[in-house]
């Protein structure tokens, strides 16, 4: 029998994508297990949620390390202990450094709330809204050393209705994210 793949979810925020992945696992539509949740924000809601689910967490404060290499060495140790196969970035608001990239080459995936290569970086939803585009969307991609530059795995478009306020667009994007991320992870795990 095939071994269930282990996911490490990295997040800094509310964790709605973490919830969607967790729910898909519980529903049996995603055949995987979350064996570690990593966060650089000790007070983040996602860490609370992970703890309530009894999941292992690795929480660190980047300011208490001399540089990225040092905290990423500790993250790699935690990942190895959790026997993580894939790293799933879900609102982890920092660039991944060479230490992690080399340890998990081709196994780090990110979700970004725009149709890349448009609107890279912070507040992609606000950028799209302010630009007045009529179509934006969601991208799932491999992570490389750049900011939202890795090879694209999946994309889905979201129409920006003329009646939308920024919050409406955010909600429409989230609906797509919560369906597309678990489904894309599942198809990657099947390969
Ligand atoms: C999502 O919009 C994702 O695309 C971006 O960060 C956000 C995380 O949201 N990378 P949440 O914490 O999963 O709700």
Tab-separated table of C-alpha atoms in Angstrom, residues 18-92:
chain	number	residue	atom	x	y	z
A	18	UNK	CA	-4.917	25.520	6.379
A	19	UNK	CA	-8.579	24.904	7.351
A	20	UNK	CA	-9.480	23.978	3.770
A	21	UNK	CA	-6.596	21.492	3.536
A	22	UNK	CA	-7.427	20.016	6.929
A	23	UNK	CA	-11.122	19.687	5.977
A	24	UNK	CA	-10.248	17.981	2.688
A	25	UNK	CA	-8.098	15.483	4.595
A	26	UNK	CA	-10.939	14.829	7.053
A	27	UNK	CA	-13.404	14.446	4.159
A	28	UNK	CA	-11.097	11.961	2.451
A	29	UNK	CA	-10.720	14.026	-0.744
A	30	UNK	CA	-7.074	14.734	0.063
A	31	UNK	CA	-5.077	11.653	0.872
A	32	UNK	CA	-2.385	13.161	3.105
A	33	UNK	CA	-1.613	14.027	6.716
A	34	UNK	CA	-0.457	17.335	8.169
A	35	UNK	CA	2.462	16.394	10.402
A	36	UNK	CA	3.760	19.892	11.126
A	37	UNK	CA	2.533	23.493	11.093
A	38	UNK	CA	5.276	26.125	10.903
A	39	UNK	CA	4.773	29.795	11.680
A	40	UNK	CA	6.965	32.852	12.082
A	41	UNK	CA	4.145	34.624	13.960
A	42	UNK	CA	3.722	33.104	17.427
A	43	UNK	CA	0.347	34.854	17.915
A	44	UNK	CA	-1.136	33.774	14.572
A	45	UNK	CA	-4.623	32.256	14.487
A	46	UNK	CA	-3.341	29.341	12.453
A	47	UNK	CA	-1.155	28.169	15.343
A	48	UNK	CA	-4.139	28.230	17.704
A	49	UNK	CA	-6.109	26.153	15.217
A	50	UNK	CA	-3.262	23.676	14.752
A	51	UNK	CA	-2.868	23.238	18.499
A	52	UNK	CA	-6.595	22.670	18.917
A	53	UNK	CA	-6.325	19.925	16.307
A	54	UNK	CA	-3.451	18.405	18.275
A	55	UNK	CA	-0.975	18.988	15.453
A	56	UNK	CA	2.727	19.433	15.985
A	57	UNK	CA	3.865	23.045	15.548
A	58	UNK	CA	7.173	24.803	15.051
A	59	UNK	CA	6.866	28.470	15.912
A	60	UNK	CA	9.797	30.826	15.712
A	61	UNK	CA	10.512	34.525	15.987
A	62	UNK	CA	12.859	35.500	13.144
A	63	UNK	CA	14.127	38.473	15.172
A	64	UNK	CA	15.741	36.162	17.691
A	65	UNK	CA	18.013	34.573	15.051
A	66	UNK	CA	21.114	36.144	13.502
A	67	UNK	CA	19.945	35.330	9.964
A	68	UNK	CA	17.597	33.234	7.804
A	69	UNK	CA	20.075	30.360	7.425
A	70	UNK	CA	20.096	29.724	11.182
A	71	UNK	CA	16.314	29.539	11.583
A	72	UNK	CA	15.912	27.522	8.400
A	73	UNK	CA	18.376	24.923	9.748
A	74	UNK	CA	16.049	24.512	12.744
A	75	UNK	CA	13.005	24.325	10.455
A	76	UNK	CA	14.670	21.569	8.411
A	77	UNK	CA	15.331	19.619	11.617
A	78	UNK	CA	11.663	19.950	12.615
A	79	UNK	CA	10.592	18.896	9.102
A	80	UNK	CA	12.793	15.826	9.244
A	81	UNK	CA	11.438	14.891	12.660
A	82	UNK	CA	7.902	15.241	11.259
A	83	UNK	CA	8.949	13.175	8.223
A	84	UNK	CA	7.478	15.856	5.972
A	85	UNK	CA	7.364	15.043	2.256
A	86	UNK	CA	6.018	18.393	1.025
A	87	UNK	CA	6.008	21.977	2.250
A	88	UNK	CA	2.725	23.768	1.628
A	89	UNK	CA	3.008	27.536	1.955
A	90	UNK	CA	-0.342	29.055	2.880
A	91	UNK	CA	0.185	32.695	3.723
A	92	UNK	CA	3.802	32.345	4.899
